[in-house]
Each structure stands twice: as C-alpha cells, then as structure tokens.
PDB file of C-alpha atoms in Angstrom:
ATOM      1  CA  UNK A  53      -4.600  -5.805  -7.038  1.00  0.00           C
ATOM      2  CA  UNK A  54      -5.763  -1.826  -7.269  1.00  0.00           C
ATOM      3  CA  UNK A  55      -7.370  -0.843 -10.644  1.00  0.00           C
ATOM      4  CA  UNK A  56      -4.736   2.142 -11.190  1.00  0.00           C
ATOM      5  CA  UNK A  57      -2.387  -0.807 -11.162  1.00  0.00           C
ATOM      6  CA  UNK A  58      -3.926  -3.311 -13.111  1.00  0.00           C
ATOM      7  CA  UNK A  59      -4.634  -0.720 -16.106  1.00  0.00           C
ATOM      8  CA  UNK A  60      -0.742  -0.069 -15.893  1.00  0.00           C
ATOM      9  CA  UNK A  61      -0.013  -3.244 -16.361  1.00  0.00           C
ATOM     10  CA  UNK A  62      -2.898  -4.194 -18.539  1.00  0.00           C
ATOM     11  CA  UNK A  63      -1.147  -1.271 -20.839  1.00  0.00           C
ATOM     12  CA  UNK A  64       2.545  -2.972 -20.518  1.00  0.00           C
ATOM     13  CA  UNK A  65       3.648  -0.124 -18.046  1.00  0.00           C
ATOM     14  CA  UNK A  66       5.927  -0.806 -15.035  1.00  0.00           C
ATOM     15  CA  UNK A  67       5.848   2.936 -14.523  1.00  0.00           C
ATOM     16  CA  UNK A  68       2.720   4.495 -12.911  1.00  0.00           C
ATOM     17  CA  UNK A  69       2.303   7.806 -14.947  1.00  0.00           C
ATOM     18  CA  UNK A  70       3.060  11.068 -12.710  1.00  0.00           C
ATOM     19  CA  UNK A  71      -1.099  11.661 -12.113  1.00  0.00           C
ATOM     20  CA  UNK A  72      -1.474   8.227 -11.657  1.00  0.00           C
ATOM     21  CA  UNK A  73       1.085   7.837  -8.534  1.00  0.00           C
ATOM     22  CA  UNK A  74      -0.238  10.665  -6.541  1.00  0.00           C
ATOM     23  CA  UNK A  75      -3.710   9.158  -6.933  1.00  0.00           C
ATOM     24  CA  UNK A  76      -3.217   5.272  -5.072  1.00  0.00           C
ATOM     25  CA  UNK A  77      -1.428   7.687  -2.977  1.00  0.00           C
ATOM     26  CA  UNK A  78      -4.510   9.727  -2.263  1.00  0.00           C
ATOM     27  CA  UNK A  79      -6.600   6.823  -1.363  1.00  0.00           C
ATOM     28  CA  UNK A  80      -4.340   6.112   1.388  1.00  0.00           C
ATOM     29  CA  UNK A  81      -4.124   9.009   2.972  1.00  0.00           C
ATOM     30  CA  UNK A  82      -1.297  10.407   1.785  1.00  0.00           C
ATOM     31  CA  UNK A  83      -1.653  14.143   1.222  1.00  0.00           C
ATOM     32  CA  UNK A  84      -1.144  15.089  -2.386  1.00  0.00           C
ATOM     33  CA  UNK A  85      -1.730  18.627  -4.696  1.00  0.00           C
ATOM     34  CA  UNK A  86      -4.572  19.993  -5.944  1.00  0.00           C
ATOM     35  CA  UNK A  87      -4.491  18.270  -9.807  1.00  0.00           C
ATOM     36  CA  UNK A  88      -5.777  17.991 -13.081  1.00  0.00           C
ATOM     37  CA  UNK A  89      -4.838  16.292 -16.196  1.00  0.00           C
ATOM     38  CA  UNK A  90      -5.133  18.308 -19.254  1.00  0.00           C
ATOM     39  CA  UNK A  91      -5.074  17.869 -22.686  1.00  0.00           C
ATOM     40  CA  UNK A  92      -5.751  21.140 -24.326  1.00  0.00           C
ATOM     41  CA  UNK A  93      -3.990  24.889 -23.464  1.00  0.00           C
ATOM     42  CA  UNK A  94      -8.165  25.805 -22.679  1.00  0.00           C
ATOM     43  CA  UNK A  95      -8.723  23.065 -20.302  1.00  0.00           C
ATOM     44  CA  UNK A  96      -5.158  23.899 -18.851  1.00  0.00           C
ATOM     45  CA  UNK A  97      -6.379  28.009 -18.153  1.00  0.00           C
ATOM     46  CA  UNK A  98      -9.388  26.627 -16.447  1.00  0.00           C
ATOM     47  CA  UNK A  99      -7.767  23.835 -14.298  1.00  0.00           C
ATOM     48  CA  UNK A 100      -5.348  26.577 -13.338  1.00  0.00           C
ATOM     49  CA  UNK A 101      -8.004  28.714 -11.896  1.00  0.00           C
ATOM     50  CA  UNK A 102      -9.858  26.556 -10.535  1.00  0.00           C
ATOM     51  CA  UNK A 103      -7.168  24.941  -8.166  1.00  0.00           C
ATOM     52  CA  UNK A 104      -5.587  28.448  -7.550  1.00  0.00           C
ATOM     53  CA  UNK A 105      -2.693  30.503  -8.594  1.00  0.00           C
ATOM     54  CA  UNK A 106       0.258  29.634  -9.049  1.00  0.00           C
ATOM     55  CA  UNK A 107       1.046  26.403 -10.213  1.00  0.00           C
ATOM     56  CA  UNK A 108       2.882  23.971 -12.013  1.00  0.00           C
ATOM     57  CA  UNK A 109       3.259  22.438 -15.324  1.00  0.00           C
ATOM     58  CA  UNK A 110       4.513  19.016 -15.690  1.00  0.00           C
ATOM     59  CA  UNK A 111       4.714  17.051 -19.134  1.00  0.00           C
ATOM     60  CA  UNK A 112       2.544  12.831 -18.225  1.00  0.00           C
ATOM     61  CA  UNK A 113       4.164  10.645 -20.513  1.00  0.00           C
ATOM     62  CA  UNK A 114       5.682   7.365 -20.188  1.00  0.00           C
ATOM     63  CA  UNK A 115       8.490   7.775 -22.514  1.00  0.00           C
ATOM     64  CA  UNK A 116       9.435  10.887 -20.063  1.00  0.00           C
ATOM     65  CA  UNK A 117      11.096  10.142 -16.781  1.00  0.00           C
ATOM     66  CA  UNK A 118      13.614  13.091 -15.983  1.00  0.00           C
ATOM     67  CA  UNK A 119      10.594  15.256 -16.476  1.00  0.00           C
ATOM     68  CA  UNK A 120      13.220  17.637 -15.458  1.00  0.00           C
ATOM     69  CA  UNK A 121      16.147  17.418 -17.450  1.00  0.00           C
ATOM     70  CA  UNK A 122      13.951  17.093 -20.810  1.00  0.00           C
ATOM     71  CA  UNK A 123      12.166  20.825 -20.258  1.00  0.00           C
ATOM     72  CA  UNK A 124       8.992  19.380 -19.433  1.00  0.00           C
ATOM     73  CA  UNK A 125       8.288  21.145 -15.961  1.00  0.00           C
ATOM     74  CA  UNK A 126       7.572  24.633 -15.239  1.00  0.00           C
ATOM     75  CA  UNK A 127       7.439  25.716 -11.617  1.00  0.00           C
ATOM     76  CA  UNK A 128       5.392  28.778 -10.142  1.00  0.00           C
ATOM     77  CA  UNK A 129       3.019  30.606 -13.201  1.00  0.00           C
ATOM     78  CA  UNK A 130       1.134  32.975 -12.137  1.00  0.00           C
ATOM     79  CA  UNK A 131      -1.578  34.175 -14.622  1.00  0.00           C
ATOM     80  CA  UNK A 132      -3.890  32.834 -17.108  1.00  0.00           C
ATOM     81  CA  UNK A 133      -0.765  33.432 -20.339  1.00  0.00           C
ATOM     82  CA  UNK A 134       1.726  31.857 -18.254  1.00  0.00           C
ATOM     83  CA  UNK A 135      -0.216  28.831 -18.795  1.00  0.00           C
ATOM     84  CA  UNK A 136      -1.210  29.446 -22.424  1.00  0.00           C
ATOM     85  CA  UNK A 137       3.436  29.417 -22.540  1.00  0.00           C
ATOM     86  CA  UNK A 138       4.149  26.802 -20.095  1.00  0.00           C
ATOM     87  CA  UNK A 139       1.849  24.810 -21.664  1.00  0.00           C
ATOM     88  CA  UNK A 140       3.034  24.899 -24.997  1.00  0.00           C
ATOM     89  CA  UNK A 141       6.979  24.917 -24.038  1.00  0.00           C
ATOM     90  CA  UNK A 142       6.302  21.335 -22.128  1.00  0.00           C
ATOM     91  CA  UNK A 143       4.537  19.963 -24.557  1.00  0.00           C
ATOM     92  CA  UNK A 144       7.058  21.072 -27.697  1.00  0.00           C
ATOM     93  CA  UNK A 145      10.148  20.001 -25.742  1.00  0.00           C
ATOM     94  CA  UNK A 146       8.142  16.749 -25.351  1.00  0.00           C
ATOM     95  CA  UNK A 147       8.141  15.490 -29.001  1.00  0.00           C
ATOM     96  CA  UNK A 148      11.641  16.416 -29.426  1.00  0.00           C
ATOM     97  CA  UNK A 149      12.475  13.812 -26.938  1.00  0.00           C
ATOM     98  CA  UNK A 150      11.751  11.632 -29.677  1.00  0.00           C
ATOM     99  CA  UNK A 151       9.052  10.916 -32.501  1.00  0.00           C
ATOM    100  CA  UNK A 152       8.126   7.716 -30.205  1.00  0.00           C
ATOM    101  CA  UNK A 153       7.815   9.638 -27.363  1.00  0.00           C
ATOM    102  CA  UNK A 154       3.434   9.163 -26.131  1.00  0.00           C
ATOM    103  CA  UNK A 155       2.025  12.702 -24.464  1.00  0.00           C
ATOM    104  CA  UNK A 156      -1.086  11.084 -21.888  1.00  0.00           C
ATOM    105  CA  UNK A 157      -1.989  14.944 -20.989  1.00  0.00           C
ATOM    106  CA  UNK A 158      -0.483  17.438 -19.427  1.00  0.00           C
ATOM    107  CA  UNK A 159      -0.824  17.655 -15.314  1.00  0.00           C
ATOM    108  CA  UNK A 160      -1.926  20.911 -13.909  1.00  0.00           C
ATOM    109  CA  UNK A 161      -1.216  21.023  -9.771  1.00  0.00           C
ATOM    110  CA  UNK A 162      -0.848  23.501  -7.069  1.00  0.00           C
ATOM    111  CA  UNK A 163       2.141  25.678  -6.350  1.00  0.00           C
ATOM    112  CA  UNK A 164       3.407  24.116  -3.167  1.00  0.00           C
ATOM    113  CA  UNK A 165       4.332  26.369  -0.997  1.00  0.00           C
ATOM    114  CA  UNK A 166       8.421  26.537   0.605  1.00  0.00           C
ATOM    115  CA  UNK A 167       8.901  24.558   3.972  1.00  0.00           C
ATOM    116  CA  UNK A 168      11.133  21.866   4.908  1.00  0.00           C
ATOM    117  CA  UNK A 169      12.002  18.628   2.277  1.00  0.00           C
ATOM    118  CA  UNK A 170      12.157  15.108   2.874  1.00  0.00           C
ATOM    119  CA  UNK A 171      11.829  11.477   1.540  1.00  0.00           C
ATOM    120  CA  UNK A 172       9.799   8.904   2.158  1.00  0.00           C
ATOM    121  CA  UNK A 173       9.969   5.314   0.253  1.00  0.00           C
ATOM    122  CA  UNK A 174       9.482   1.817   0.354  1.00  0.00           C
ATOM    123  CA  UNK A 175      10.817  -1.428  -1.512  1.00  0.00           C
ATOM    124  CA  UNK A 176      11.256  -5.052  -1.188  1.00  0.00           C
ATOM    125  CA  UNK A 177      14.536  -6.086  -0.572  1.00  0.00           C
ATOM    126  CA  UNK A 178      14.560  -9.833  -1.493  1.00  0.00           C
ATOM    127  CA  UNK A 179      16.236 -10.789   1.396  1.00  0.00           C
ATOM    128  CA  UNK A 180      13.736  -8.830   4.383  1.00  0.00           C
ATOM    129  CA  UNK A 181      11.063  -7.842   2.161  1.00  0.00           C
ATOM    130  CA  UNK A 182       9.359  -4.353   2.901  1.00  0.00           C
ATOM    131  CA  UNK A 183      11.436  -2.171   3.241  1.00  0.00           C
ATOM    132  CA  UNK A 184      10.847   1.017   5.011  1.00  0.00           C
ATOM    133  CA  UNK A 185      12.976   4.749   4.633  1.00  0.00           C
ATOM    134  CA  UNK A 186      12.334   8.554   5.407  1.00  0.00           C
ATOM    135  CA  UNK A 187      15.502  10.971   5.366  1.00  0.00           C
ATOM    136  CA  UNK A 188      15.688  14.614   4.810  1.00  0.00           C
ATOM    137  CA  UNK A 189      15.988  15.801   0.992  1.00  0.00           C
ATOM    138  CA  UNK A 190      18.303  18.175  -0.447  1.00  0.00           C
ATOM    139  CA  UNK A 191      21.844  17.729   0.348  1.00  0.00           C
ATOM    140  CA  UNK A 192      21.115  15.635   2.611  1.00  0.00           C
ATOM    141  CA  UNK A 193      19.861  12.608   1.555  1.00  0.00           C
ATOM    142  CA  UNK A 194      21.974  13.438  -2.327  1.00  0.00           C
ATOM    143  CA  UNK A 195      25.422  13.763  -0.482  1.00  0.00           C
ATOM    144  CA  UNK A 196      24.963  12.645   3.165  1.00  0.00           C
ATOM    145  CA  UNK A 197      22.718   9.779   1.979  1.00  0.00           C
ATOM    146  CA  UNK A 198      21.219  10.455   5.741  1.00  0.00           C
ATOM    147  CA  UNK A 199      18.268   7.774   4.855  1.00  0.00           C
ATOM    148  CA  UNK A 200      16.976   5.217   7.882  1.00  0.00           C
ATOM    149  CA  UNK A 201      15.077   2.247   7.536  1.00  0.00           C
ATOM    150  CA  UNK A 202      12.753  -0.027   8.785  1.00  0.00           C
ATOM    151  CA  UNK A 203      10.998  -3.245   7.250  1.00  0.00           C
ATOM    152  CA  UNK A 204       7.219  -2.855   6.801  1.00  0.00           C
ATOM    153  CA  UNK A 205       4.532  -2.638   8.119  1.00  0.00           C
ATOM    154  CA  UNK A 206       5.589   0.396  10.713  1.00  0.00           C
ATOM    155  CA  UNK A 207       3.701   2.205  12.938  1.00  0.00           C
ATOM    156  CA  UNK A 208       2.781   5.713  14.014  1.00  0.00           C
ATOM    157  CA  UNK A 209       6.273   5.141  17.176  1.00  0.00           C
ATOM    158  CA  UNK A 210       8.403   3.494  14.417  1.00  0.00           C
ATOM    159  CA  UNK A 211       8.350   6.165  12.170  1.00  0.00           C
ATOM    160  CA  UNK A 212       9.223   9.197  15.116  1.00  0.00           C
ATOM    161  CA  UNK A 213      11.781   6.470  16.026  1.00  0.00           C
ATOM    162  CA  UNK A 214      12.743   6.613  12.364  1.00  0.00           C
ATOM    163  CA  UNK A 215      12.811  10.289  11.879  1.00  0.00           C
ATOM    164  CA  UNK A 216      14.985  10.948  15.758  1.00  0.00           C
ATOM    165  CA  UNK A 217      17.825   8.862  14.205  1.00  0.00           C
ATOM    166  CA  UNK A 218      18.628  10.735  11.512  1.00  0.00           C
ATOM    167  CA  UNK A 219      21.156  13.014  11.540  1.00  0.00           C
ATOM    168  CA  UNK A 220      19.462  16.216  10.576  1.00  0.00           C
ATOM    169  CA  UNK A 221      16.982  15.579  13.040  1.00  0.00           C
ATOM    170  CA  UNK A 222      17.160  18.779  15.036  1.00  0.00           C
ATOM    171  CA  UNK A 223      15.790  20.333  11.665  1.00  0.00           C
ATOM    172  CA  UNK A 224      12.680  18.629  12.050  1.00  0.00           C
ATOM    173  CA  UNK A 225      12.208  20.281  15.761  1.00  0.00           C
ATOM    174  CA  UNK A 226      12.940  23.905  14.092  1.00  0.00           C
ATOM    175  CA  UNK A 227      16.495  25.165  14.202  1.00  0.00           C
ATOM    176  CA  UNK A 228      17.799  28.772  14.414  1.00  0.00           C
ATOM    177  CA  UNK A 229      14.604  30.600  14.665  1.00  0.00           C
ATOM    178  CA  UNK A 230      13.380  28.274  11.574  1.00  0.00           C
ATOM    179  CA  UNK A 231       9.498  26.622  13.354  1.00  0.00           C
ATOM    180  CA  UNK A 232       9.151  23.018  13.627  1.00  0.00           C
ATOM    181  CA  UNK A 233       8.067  20.741  11.831  1.00  0.00           C
ATOM    182  CA  UNK A 234       4.645  18.529  11.427  1.00  0.00           C
ATOM    183  CA  UNK A 235       5.887  15.343  12.394  1.00  0.00           C
ATOM    184  CA  UNK A 236       2.256  14.095  12.990  1.00  0.00           C
ATOM    185  CA  UNK A 237       1.734  14.016   9.824  1.00  0.00           C
ATOM    186  CA  UNK A 238       5.237  12.305   8.198  1.00  0.00           C
ATOM    187  CA  UNK A 239       4.978   9.903  10.684  1.00  0.00           C
ATOM    188  CA  UNK A 240       1.072   9.436   9.171  1.00  0.00           C
ATOM    189  CA  UNK A 241       2.602   9.448   5.343  1.00  0.00           C
ATOM    190  CA  UNK A 242       5.140   6.606   6.514  1.00  0.00           C
ATOM    191  CA  UNK A 243       3.038   4.187   7.482  1.00  0.00           C
ATOM    192  CA  UNK A 244       0.413   5.025   4.675  1.00  0.00           C
ATOM    193  CA  UNK A 245       3.735   3.826   3.020  1.00  0.00           C
ATOM    194  CA  UNK A 246       4.046   0.716   4.711  1.00  0.00           C
ATOM    195  CA  UNK A 247       0.727   0.294   4.077  1.00  0.00           C
ATOM    196  CA  UNK A 248       0.767   0.748   0.217  1.00  0.00           C
ATOM    197  CA  UNK A 249       4.052  -1.390  -0.394  1.00  0.00           C
ATOM    198  CA  UNK A 250       2.429  -4.173   1.457  1.00  0.00           C
ATOM    199  CA  UNK A 251      -1.363  -4.032   0.714  1.00  0.00           C
ATOM    200  CA  UNK A 252      -0.150  -4.246  -3.586  1.00  0.00           C
ATOM    201  CA  UNK A 253       2.269  -6.865  -4.095  1.00  0.00           C
ATOM    202  CA  UNK A 254       2.669  -5.240  -7.629  1.00  0.00           C
ATOM    203  CA  UNK A 255       4.699  -2.915  -6.732  1.00  0.00           C
ATOM    204  CA  UNK A 256       8.492  -3.002  -6.027  1.00  0.00           C
ATOM    205  CA  UNK A 257       9.720   0.506  -5.676  1.00  0.00           C
ATOM    206  CA  UNK A 258       7.992   3.781  -3.502  1.00  0.00           C
ATOM    207  CA  UNK A 259       9.786   6.529  -4.168  1.00  0.00           C
ATOM    208  CA  UNK A 260       8.184  10.261  -2.508  1.00  0.00           C
ATOM    209  CA  UNK A 261      10.129  13.232  -3.167  1.00  0.00           C
ATOM    210  CA  UNK A 262      10.248  15.523  -2.008  1.00  0.00           C
ATOM    211  CA  UNK A 263       7.582  15.664   0.781  1.00  0.00           C
ATOM    212  CA  UNK A 264       7.018  18.904   1.687  1.00  0.00           C
ATOM    213  CA  UNK A 265       6.685  19.143   5.175  1.00  0.00           C
ATOM    214  CA  UNK A 266       4.788  22.500   7.183  1.00  0.00           C
ATOM    215  CA  UNK A 267       3.790  23.564  10.629  1.00  0.00           C
ATOM    216  CA  UNK A 268       0.722  22.194  10.230  1.00  0.00           C
ATOM    217  CA  UNK A 269       0.679  19.636   7.097  1.00  0.00           C
ATOM    218  CA  UNK A 270       2.853  17.918   5.460  1.00  0.00           C
ATOM    219  CA  UNK A 271       2.375  17.078   0.471  1.00  0.00           C
ATOM    220  CA  UNK A 272       4.224  15.085  -1.216  1.00  0.00           C
ATOM    221  CA  UNK A 273       5.608  17.269  -4.409  1.00  0.00           C
ATOM    222  CA  UNK A 274       6.657  14.356  -6.418  1.00  0.00           C
ATOM    223  CA  UNK A 275       5.949  10.580  -6.362  1.00  0.00           C
ATOM    224  CA  UNK A 276       7.219   7.312  -8.507  1.00  0.00           C
ATOM    225  CA  UNK A 277       5.914   3.903  -8.212  1.00  0.00           C
ATOM    226  CA  UNK A 278       7.866   1.616  -9.943  1.00  0.00           C
ATOM    227  CA  UNK A 279       5.535  -1.805 -10.666  1.00  0.00           C
ATOM    228  CA  UNK A 280       7.315  -5.444 -11.288  1.00  0.00           C
ATOM    229  CA  UNK A 281       6.811  -6.430 -14.385  1.00  0.00           C
ATOM    230  CA  UNK A 282       9.082  -8.431 -17.040  1.00  0.00           C
ATOM    231  CA  UNK A 283      12.555  -9.666 -15.964  1.00  0.00           C
ATOM    232  CA  UNK A 284      13.891  -6.130 -17.065  1.00  0.00           C
ATOM    233  CA  UNK A 285      11.741  -4.673 -14.163  1.00  0.00           C
ATOM    234  CA  UNK A 286      12.157  -7.205 -11.488  1.00  0.00           C
ATOM    235  CA  UNK A 287      16.203  -6.382 -12.345  1.00  0.00           C
ATOM    236  CA  UNK A 288      16.168  -2.415 -12.113  1.00  0.00           C
ATOM    237  CA  UNK A 289      14.022  -3.795  -8.741  1.00  0.00           C
ATOM    238  CA  UNK A 290      16.069  -5.356  -7.919  1.00  0.00           C
ATOM    239  CA  UNK A 291      19.555  -3.152  -8.031  1.00  0.00           C
ATOM    240  CA  UNK A 292      18.035   0.310  -7.477  1.00  0.00           C
ATOM    241  CA  UNK A 293      18.058   1.978  -3.963  1.00  0.00           C
ATOM    242  CA  UNK A 294      15.585   4.393  -3.041  1.00  0.00           C
ATOM    243  CA  UNK A 295      15.855   8.358  -4.263  1.00  0.00           C
ATOM    244  CA  UNK A 296      19.254   7.446  -5.972  1.00  0.00           C
TER     245      UNK A 296
END
C-alpha cells in the first residue's frame, strides 16, 4: 500500500488531500503543476516566487471538499502582494465554514495556461471491477455526458480508441483553427490512471478534472481520490459516478 494512502487511512480519512492526490499521481508519471504546501504568508510568497507567477492558492483541508464554492481558491495571482491578500482571504473563508474545520495548509500552485479541458477518471465497479473513464470537459461532460468507459487495464492503443469514441473528438484533432491536442500525452495519463486504480485496491474513485491538454503535453489541474473505508464511504463509492 502506498504510504500516502496508508497515512490517510491511519488518520481516519477516506479522501486524499489535493497535494496527496497529486503526489500519488506524479508517482505514476501523471504530470502535475509545480506546487508547494505552506503554513504562513512569508512561506507562501517565497513559494510563489520559486514556482513563478502567475500562481493559484487553494486551502488544504479534509473538511472542505468544494473549495471554490467556499471561497477557498484564488486563481491567476501575479505578485507577492496578491499572494499575501489571497492567503489571508482563503484562510478567513475556510474558518467561516465551521469552527471545527482543520486547515492543513495552503497549496501554492502553478497557474496552468489555457488549453483544451478533458476529464480522466476511474472507479471500482461492483460488477465489472476497475473501470476507466475519459471525456471532454465543460458542457461536454456536465450537459452532454459525452464520456466513454473501459475495463482496466488499458493499453496505449485502447486509450486512443477511447478518445475517438467521444462525440467531441474533433476538438482533440484541432477544429476551426484550434491546435490539435497532444493525444499521446493523454493516452499516457489514461493508462497511468488504469495502473493507479489496479495497483491500489484501497482506491474506489479517481477524478482528474480538469486535465489541461495542449499541442505539446498535458497536466492535471485538479485531482480527487476517494478511498474505501467505513461503511458510509463504501456506500458513496458504490453509488457515485465519476465527475458528478
């Protein structure tokens, strides 16, 4: 068992914190933004300078799942002064969520440039076992549910076939002047997610949403990994669908 997973379970958590999820992804070769977890304003400014502007700030807390809805995410920060204001802003908003909210720190992260947004996920299906999902982001998944599934393990060739199955595939090829997406990089991410859920039986759901893909390369902007644990979590795992 990964020490990241074992530590989370030891602490009674069934959800990896975002830095933990990204660390686990990076161990499987899934590209993630440059990041650091800090505890003070001075550390935040130093980390942001080291990463390079612009950056993103996010609260790190097991008690706050929907960080954006709680005002605990600030995007596109371009100076030390903005880092200081954003740090105080996300910590203050986290404290408003509840008196018992445990803040583990603040995530300072590279602000990824715009690109095509896609979603890669996986879940443990009661009937079929580990299942991997791929789809385009935004309205394609939220409204059209334009996604495709495969039983793991997934090969590079199968990953590329999955991409061609979604209705929005033309966007990956480049449409109306847009640059084509790096489908080789995406295929590697899909196969890595396949290995991640197969080799870690404690994981019941992976949600990489969005993954930003460019002409050359791709990185995950956000990652959620849910673990099996108590009866309540197993119920959530059994009933939930990726990216809902």
